[in-house]
PDB file of C-alpha atoms in Angstrom:
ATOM      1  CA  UNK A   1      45.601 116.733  69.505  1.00  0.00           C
ATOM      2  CA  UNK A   2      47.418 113.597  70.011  1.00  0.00           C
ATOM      3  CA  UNK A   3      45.717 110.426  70.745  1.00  0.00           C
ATOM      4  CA  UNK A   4      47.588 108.131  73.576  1.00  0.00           C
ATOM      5  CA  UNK A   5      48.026 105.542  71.513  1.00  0.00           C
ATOM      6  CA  UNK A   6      50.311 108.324  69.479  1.00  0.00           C
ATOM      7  CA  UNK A   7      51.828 109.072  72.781  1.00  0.00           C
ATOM      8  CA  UNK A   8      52.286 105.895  73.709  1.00  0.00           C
ATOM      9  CA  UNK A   9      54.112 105.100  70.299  1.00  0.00           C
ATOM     10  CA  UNK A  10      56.202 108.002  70.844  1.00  0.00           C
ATOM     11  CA  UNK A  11      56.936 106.988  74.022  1.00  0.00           C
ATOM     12  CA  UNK A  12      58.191 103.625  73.097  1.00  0.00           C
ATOM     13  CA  UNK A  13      59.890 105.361  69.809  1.00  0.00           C
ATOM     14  CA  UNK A  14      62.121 107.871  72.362  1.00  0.00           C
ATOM     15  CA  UNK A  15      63.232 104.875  74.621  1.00  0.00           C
ATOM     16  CA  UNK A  16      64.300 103.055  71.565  1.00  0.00           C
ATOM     17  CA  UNK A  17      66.375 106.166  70.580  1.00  0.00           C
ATOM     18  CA  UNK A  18      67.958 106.478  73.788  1.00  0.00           C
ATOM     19  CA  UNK A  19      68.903 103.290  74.314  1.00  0.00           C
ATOM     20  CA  UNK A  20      70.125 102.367  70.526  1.00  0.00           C
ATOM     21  CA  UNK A  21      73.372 104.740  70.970  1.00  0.00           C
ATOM     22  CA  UNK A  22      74.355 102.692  74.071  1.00  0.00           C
ATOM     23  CA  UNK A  23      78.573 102.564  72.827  1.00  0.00           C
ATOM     24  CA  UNK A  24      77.404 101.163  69.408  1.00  0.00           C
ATOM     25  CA  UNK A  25      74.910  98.708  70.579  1.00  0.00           C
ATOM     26  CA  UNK A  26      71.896  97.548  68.144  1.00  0.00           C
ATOM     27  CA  UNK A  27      68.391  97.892  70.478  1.00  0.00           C
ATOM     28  CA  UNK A  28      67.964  93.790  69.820  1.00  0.00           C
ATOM     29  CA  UNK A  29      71.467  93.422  71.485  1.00  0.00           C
ATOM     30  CA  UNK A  30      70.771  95.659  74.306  1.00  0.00           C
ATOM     31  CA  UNK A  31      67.519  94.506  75.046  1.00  0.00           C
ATOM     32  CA  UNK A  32      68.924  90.591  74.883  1.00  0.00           C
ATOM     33  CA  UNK A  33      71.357  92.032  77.834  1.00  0.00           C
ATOM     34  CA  UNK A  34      68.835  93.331  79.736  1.00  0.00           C
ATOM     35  CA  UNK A  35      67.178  89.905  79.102  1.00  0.00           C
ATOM     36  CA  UNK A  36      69.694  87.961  80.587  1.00  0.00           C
ATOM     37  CA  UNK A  37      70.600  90.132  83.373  1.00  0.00           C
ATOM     38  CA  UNK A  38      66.697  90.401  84.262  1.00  0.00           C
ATOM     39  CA  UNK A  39      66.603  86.714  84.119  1.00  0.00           C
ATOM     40  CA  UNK A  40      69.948  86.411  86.930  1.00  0.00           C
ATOM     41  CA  UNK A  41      67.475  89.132  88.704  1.00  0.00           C
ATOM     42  CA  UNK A  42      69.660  92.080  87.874  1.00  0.00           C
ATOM     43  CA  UNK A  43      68.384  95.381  86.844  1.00  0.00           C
ATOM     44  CA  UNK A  44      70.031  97.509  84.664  1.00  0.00           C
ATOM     45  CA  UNK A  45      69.238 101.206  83.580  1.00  0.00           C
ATOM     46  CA  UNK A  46      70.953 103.499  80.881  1.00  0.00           C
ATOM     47  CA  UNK A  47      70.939 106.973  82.823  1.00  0.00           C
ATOM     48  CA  UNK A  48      72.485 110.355  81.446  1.00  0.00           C
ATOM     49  CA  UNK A  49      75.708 110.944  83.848  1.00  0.00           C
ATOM     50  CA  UNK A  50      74.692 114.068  84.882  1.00  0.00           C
ATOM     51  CA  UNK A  51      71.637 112.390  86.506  1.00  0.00           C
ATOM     52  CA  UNK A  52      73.253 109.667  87.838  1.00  0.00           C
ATOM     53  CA  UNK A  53      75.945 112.103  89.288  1.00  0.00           C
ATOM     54  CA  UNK A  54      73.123 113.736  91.435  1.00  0.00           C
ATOM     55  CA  UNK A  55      71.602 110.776  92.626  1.00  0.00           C
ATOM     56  CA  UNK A  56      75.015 108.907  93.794  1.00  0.00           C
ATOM     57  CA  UNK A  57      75.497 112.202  95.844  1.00  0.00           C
ATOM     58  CA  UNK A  58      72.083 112.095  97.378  1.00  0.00           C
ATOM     59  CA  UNK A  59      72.325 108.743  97.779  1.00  0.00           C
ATOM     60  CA  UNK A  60      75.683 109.179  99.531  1.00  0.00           C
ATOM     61  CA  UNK A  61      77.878 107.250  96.924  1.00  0.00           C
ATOM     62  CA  UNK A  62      80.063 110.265  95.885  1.00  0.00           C
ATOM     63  CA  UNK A  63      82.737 107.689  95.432  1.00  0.00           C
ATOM     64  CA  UNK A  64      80.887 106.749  92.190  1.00  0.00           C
ATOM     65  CA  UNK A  65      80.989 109.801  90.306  1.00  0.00           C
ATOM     66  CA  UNK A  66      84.754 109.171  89.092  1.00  0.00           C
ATOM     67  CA  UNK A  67      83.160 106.240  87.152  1.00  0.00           C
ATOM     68  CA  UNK A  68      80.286 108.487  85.545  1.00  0.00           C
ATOM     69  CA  UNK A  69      82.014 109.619  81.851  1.00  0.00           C
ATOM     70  CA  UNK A  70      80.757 108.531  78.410  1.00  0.00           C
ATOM     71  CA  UNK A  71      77.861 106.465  78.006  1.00  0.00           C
ATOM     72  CA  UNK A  72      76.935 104.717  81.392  1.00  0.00           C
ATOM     73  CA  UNK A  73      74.541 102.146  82.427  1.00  0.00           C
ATOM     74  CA  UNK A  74      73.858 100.970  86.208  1.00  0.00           C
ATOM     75  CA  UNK A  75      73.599  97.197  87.056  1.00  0.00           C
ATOM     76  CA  UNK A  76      71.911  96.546  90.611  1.00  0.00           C
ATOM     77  CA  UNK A  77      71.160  93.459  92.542  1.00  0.00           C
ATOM     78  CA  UNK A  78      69.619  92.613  95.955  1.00  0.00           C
ATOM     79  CA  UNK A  79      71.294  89.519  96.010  1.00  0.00           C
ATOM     80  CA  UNK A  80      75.184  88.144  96.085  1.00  0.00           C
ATOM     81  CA  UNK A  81      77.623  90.309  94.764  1.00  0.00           C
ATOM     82  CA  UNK A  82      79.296  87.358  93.129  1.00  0.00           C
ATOM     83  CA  UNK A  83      75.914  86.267  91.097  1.00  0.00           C
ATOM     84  CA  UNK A  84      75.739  90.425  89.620  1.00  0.00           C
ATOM     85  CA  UNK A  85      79.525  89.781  88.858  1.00  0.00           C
ATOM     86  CA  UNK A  86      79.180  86.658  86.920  1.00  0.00           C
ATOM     87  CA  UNK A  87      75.678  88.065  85.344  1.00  0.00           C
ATOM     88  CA  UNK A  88      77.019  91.094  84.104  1.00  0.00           C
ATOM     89  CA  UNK A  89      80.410  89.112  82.650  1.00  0.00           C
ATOM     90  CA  UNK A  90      78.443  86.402  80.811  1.00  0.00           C
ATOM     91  CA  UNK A  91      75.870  89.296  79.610  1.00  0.00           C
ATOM     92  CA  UNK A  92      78.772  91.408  78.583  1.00  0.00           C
ATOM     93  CA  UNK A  93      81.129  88.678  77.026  1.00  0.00           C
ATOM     94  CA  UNK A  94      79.493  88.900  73.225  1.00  0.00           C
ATOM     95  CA  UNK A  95      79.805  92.638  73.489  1.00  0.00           C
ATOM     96  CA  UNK A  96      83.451  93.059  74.969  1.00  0.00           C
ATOM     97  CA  UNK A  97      84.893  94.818  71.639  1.00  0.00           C
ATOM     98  CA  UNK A  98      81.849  97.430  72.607  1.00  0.00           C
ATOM     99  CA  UNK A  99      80.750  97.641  76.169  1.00  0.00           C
ATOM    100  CA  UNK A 100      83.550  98.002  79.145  1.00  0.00           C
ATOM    101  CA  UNK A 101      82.922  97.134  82.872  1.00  0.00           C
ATOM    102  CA  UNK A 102      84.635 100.812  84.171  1.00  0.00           C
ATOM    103  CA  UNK A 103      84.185  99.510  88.054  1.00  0.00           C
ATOM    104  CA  UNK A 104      81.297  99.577  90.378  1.00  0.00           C
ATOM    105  CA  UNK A 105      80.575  99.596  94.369  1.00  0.00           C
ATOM    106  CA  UNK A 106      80.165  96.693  96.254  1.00  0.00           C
ATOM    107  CA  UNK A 107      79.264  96.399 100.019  1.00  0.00           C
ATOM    108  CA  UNK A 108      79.863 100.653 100.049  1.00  0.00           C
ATOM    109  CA  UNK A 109      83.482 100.580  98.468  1.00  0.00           C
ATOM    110  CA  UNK A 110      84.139 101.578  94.911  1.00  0.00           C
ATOM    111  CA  UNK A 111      86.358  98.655  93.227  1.00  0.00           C
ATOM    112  CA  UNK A 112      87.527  99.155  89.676  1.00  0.00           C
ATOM    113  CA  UNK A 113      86.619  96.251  86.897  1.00  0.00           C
ATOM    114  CA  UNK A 114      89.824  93.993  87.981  1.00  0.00           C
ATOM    115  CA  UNK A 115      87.614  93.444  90.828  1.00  0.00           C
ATOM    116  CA  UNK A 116      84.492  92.668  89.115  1.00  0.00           C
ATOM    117  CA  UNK A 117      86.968  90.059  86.988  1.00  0.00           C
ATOM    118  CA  UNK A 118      88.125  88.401  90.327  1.00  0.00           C
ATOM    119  CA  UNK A 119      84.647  88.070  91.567  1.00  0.00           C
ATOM    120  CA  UNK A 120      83.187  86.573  88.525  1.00  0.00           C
ATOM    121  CA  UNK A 121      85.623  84.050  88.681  1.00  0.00           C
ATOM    122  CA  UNK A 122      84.697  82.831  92.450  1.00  0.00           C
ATOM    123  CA  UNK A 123      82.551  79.998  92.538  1.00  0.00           C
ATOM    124  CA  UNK A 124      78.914  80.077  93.719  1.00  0.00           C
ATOM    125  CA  UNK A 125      78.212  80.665  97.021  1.00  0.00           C
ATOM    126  CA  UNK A 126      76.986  77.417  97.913  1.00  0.00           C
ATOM    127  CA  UNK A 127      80.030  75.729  96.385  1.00  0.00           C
ATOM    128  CA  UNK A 128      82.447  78.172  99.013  1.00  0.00           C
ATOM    129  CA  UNK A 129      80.304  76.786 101.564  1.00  0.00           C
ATOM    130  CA  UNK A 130      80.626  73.678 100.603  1.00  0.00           C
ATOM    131  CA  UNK A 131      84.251  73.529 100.598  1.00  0.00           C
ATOM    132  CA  UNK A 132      84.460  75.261 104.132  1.00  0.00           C
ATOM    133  CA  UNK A 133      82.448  72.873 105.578  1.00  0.00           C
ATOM    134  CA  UNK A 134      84.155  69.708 104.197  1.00  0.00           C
ATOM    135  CA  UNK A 135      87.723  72.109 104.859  1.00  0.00           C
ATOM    136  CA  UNK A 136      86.132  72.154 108.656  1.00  0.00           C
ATOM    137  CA  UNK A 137      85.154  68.488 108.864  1.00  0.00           C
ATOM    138  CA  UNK A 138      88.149  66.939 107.312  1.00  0.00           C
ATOM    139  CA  UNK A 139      90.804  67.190 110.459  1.00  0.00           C
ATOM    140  CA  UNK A 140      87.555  66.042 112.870  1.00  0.00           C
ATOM    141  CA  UNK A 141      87.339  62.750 110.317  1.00  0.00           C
ATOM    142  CA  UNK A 142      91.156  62.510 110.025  1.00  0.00           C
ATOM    143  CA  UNK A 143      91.295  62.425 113.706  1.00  0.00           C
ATOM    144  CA  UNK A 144      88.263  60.092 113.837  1.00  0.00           C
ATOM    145  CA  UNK A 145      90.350  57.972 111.599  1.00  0.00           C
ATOM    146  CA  UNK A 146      93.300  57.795 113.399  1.00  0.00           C
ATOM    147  CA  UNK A 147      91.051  56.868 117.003  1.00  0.00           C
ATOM    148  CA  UNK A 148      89.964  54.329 114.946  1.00  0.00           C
ATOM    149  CA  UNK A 149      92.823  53.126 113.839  1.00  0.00           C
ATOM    150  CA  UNK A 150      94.278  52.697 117.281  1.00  0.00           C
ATOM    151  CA  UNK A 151      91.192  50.661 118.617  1.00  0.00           C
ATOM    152  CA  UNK A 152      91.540  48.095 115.357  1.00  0.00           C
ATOM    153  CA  UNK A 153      95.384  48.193 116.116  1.00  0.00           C
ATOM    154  CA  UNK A 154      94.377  47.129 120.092  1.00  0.00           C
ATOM    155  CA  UNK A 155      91.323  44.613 118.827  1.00  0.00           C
ATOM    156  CA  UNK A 156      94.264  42.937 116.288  1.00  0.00           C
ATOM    157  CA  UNK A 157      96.805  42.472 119.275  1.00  0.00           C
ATOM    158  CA  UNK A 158      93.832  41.081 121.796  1.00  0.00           C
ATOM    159  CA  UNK A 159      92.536  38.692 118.933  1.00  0.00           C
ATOM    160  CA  UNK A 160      96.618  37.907 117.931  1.00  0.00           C
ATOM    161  CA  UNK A 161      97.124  37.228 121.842  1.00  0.00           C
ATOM    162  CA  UNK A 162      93.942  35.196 122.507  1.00  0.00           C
ATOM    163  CA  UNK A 163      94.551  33.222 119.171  1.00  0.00           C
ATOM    164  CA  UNK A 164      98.155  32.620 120.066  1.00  0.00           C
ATOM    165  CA  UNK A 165      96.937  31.609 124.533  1.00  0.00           C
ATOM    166  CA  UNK A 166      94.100  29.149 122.503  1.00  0.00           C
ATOM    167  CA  UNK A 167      97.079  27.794 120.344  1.00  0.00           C
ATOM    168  CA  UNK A 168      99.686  27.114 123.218  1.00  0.00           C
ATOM    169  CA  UNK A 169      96.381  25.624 125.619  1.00  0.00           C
ATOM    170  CA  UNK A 170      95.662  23.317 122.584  1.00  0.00           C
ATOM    171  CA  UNK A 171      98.953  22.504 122.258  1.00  0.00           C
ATOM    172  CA  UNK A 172      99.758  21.475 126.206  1.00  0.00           C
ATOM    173  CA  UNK A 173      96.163  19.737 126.154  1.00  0.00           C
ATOM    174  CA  UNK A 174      96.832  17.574 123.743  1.00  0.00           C
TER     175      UNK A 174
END
């Protein structure tokens, strides 16, 4: 009767299995993927198509099971599309002769991996919002500017007219 230390080995033993054929990945080289992607807080899973077939259409994601063929693992986040996209790419990158990027879903429509490419290459969310705010400020300022501009223009003239009235009265007076 096995002992569940001996099941627990074995349990360990069969995950290592299943995920050491992952398209020619070693297990250290998987598991340093899931390391990085766990530390950009995405999860991935290595799931058997047929599986993962079954749960897209329960899930109503049927538009996913196009992408399900050969050896397929599942990236999720619950945060900014753009963050999984540049997580999975910079996870990926040392294995690109091995693993491919087939495509995904984002926001409920199934993009293929040109997406996932275009994505990556956004900046950061915060630097977007950066720019749109300093895009929306920059005609306010320019026009803030140009108010400006016209007062100093008006305050030059007035001090030109009252230095040239001081001038002529100095001149007569003496």
């Amino acid at each position: 009767m096995p002992t569940d230390s001996k099941r627990k080995a074995v349990a360990e033993l069969t995950e290592m299995l299943r995920s050491s054929d992952y398209r020619g990945l070693k297990v250290s080289e998987m598991q340093s993927v899931r390391r990085s992607l766990r530390a950009s807080g995405v999860e991935l899973h290595v799931a058997k198509n047929r599986l993962l077939k079954l749960a897209a259409v329960e899930a109503g994601r049927g538009e996913l099971t196009s992408l399900l063929a050969g050896p397929t693992a599942v990236a999720a986040s619950s945060g900014d599309e753009t963050a999984l996209a540049k997580a999975l790419q910079d996870a990926l990158r040392p294995y690109s002769k091995v693993v491919a990027l087939r495509g995904g879903l984002l926001g409920g429509v199934a993009v293929d991996a040109a997406v996932f490419q275009q994505l990556a290459s956004l900046p950061s969310r915060e630097v977007l919002l950066g720019r749109l705010a300093g895009a929306m400020a920059s005609p306010i300022a320019g026009m803030a500017g140009v108010l400006a501009g016209n007062l100093r223009n008006l305050v030059g003239v007035l001090s030109a007219v009252a230095d040239q009235k001081r001038a002529s009265e100095g001149g007569t007076a003496a």
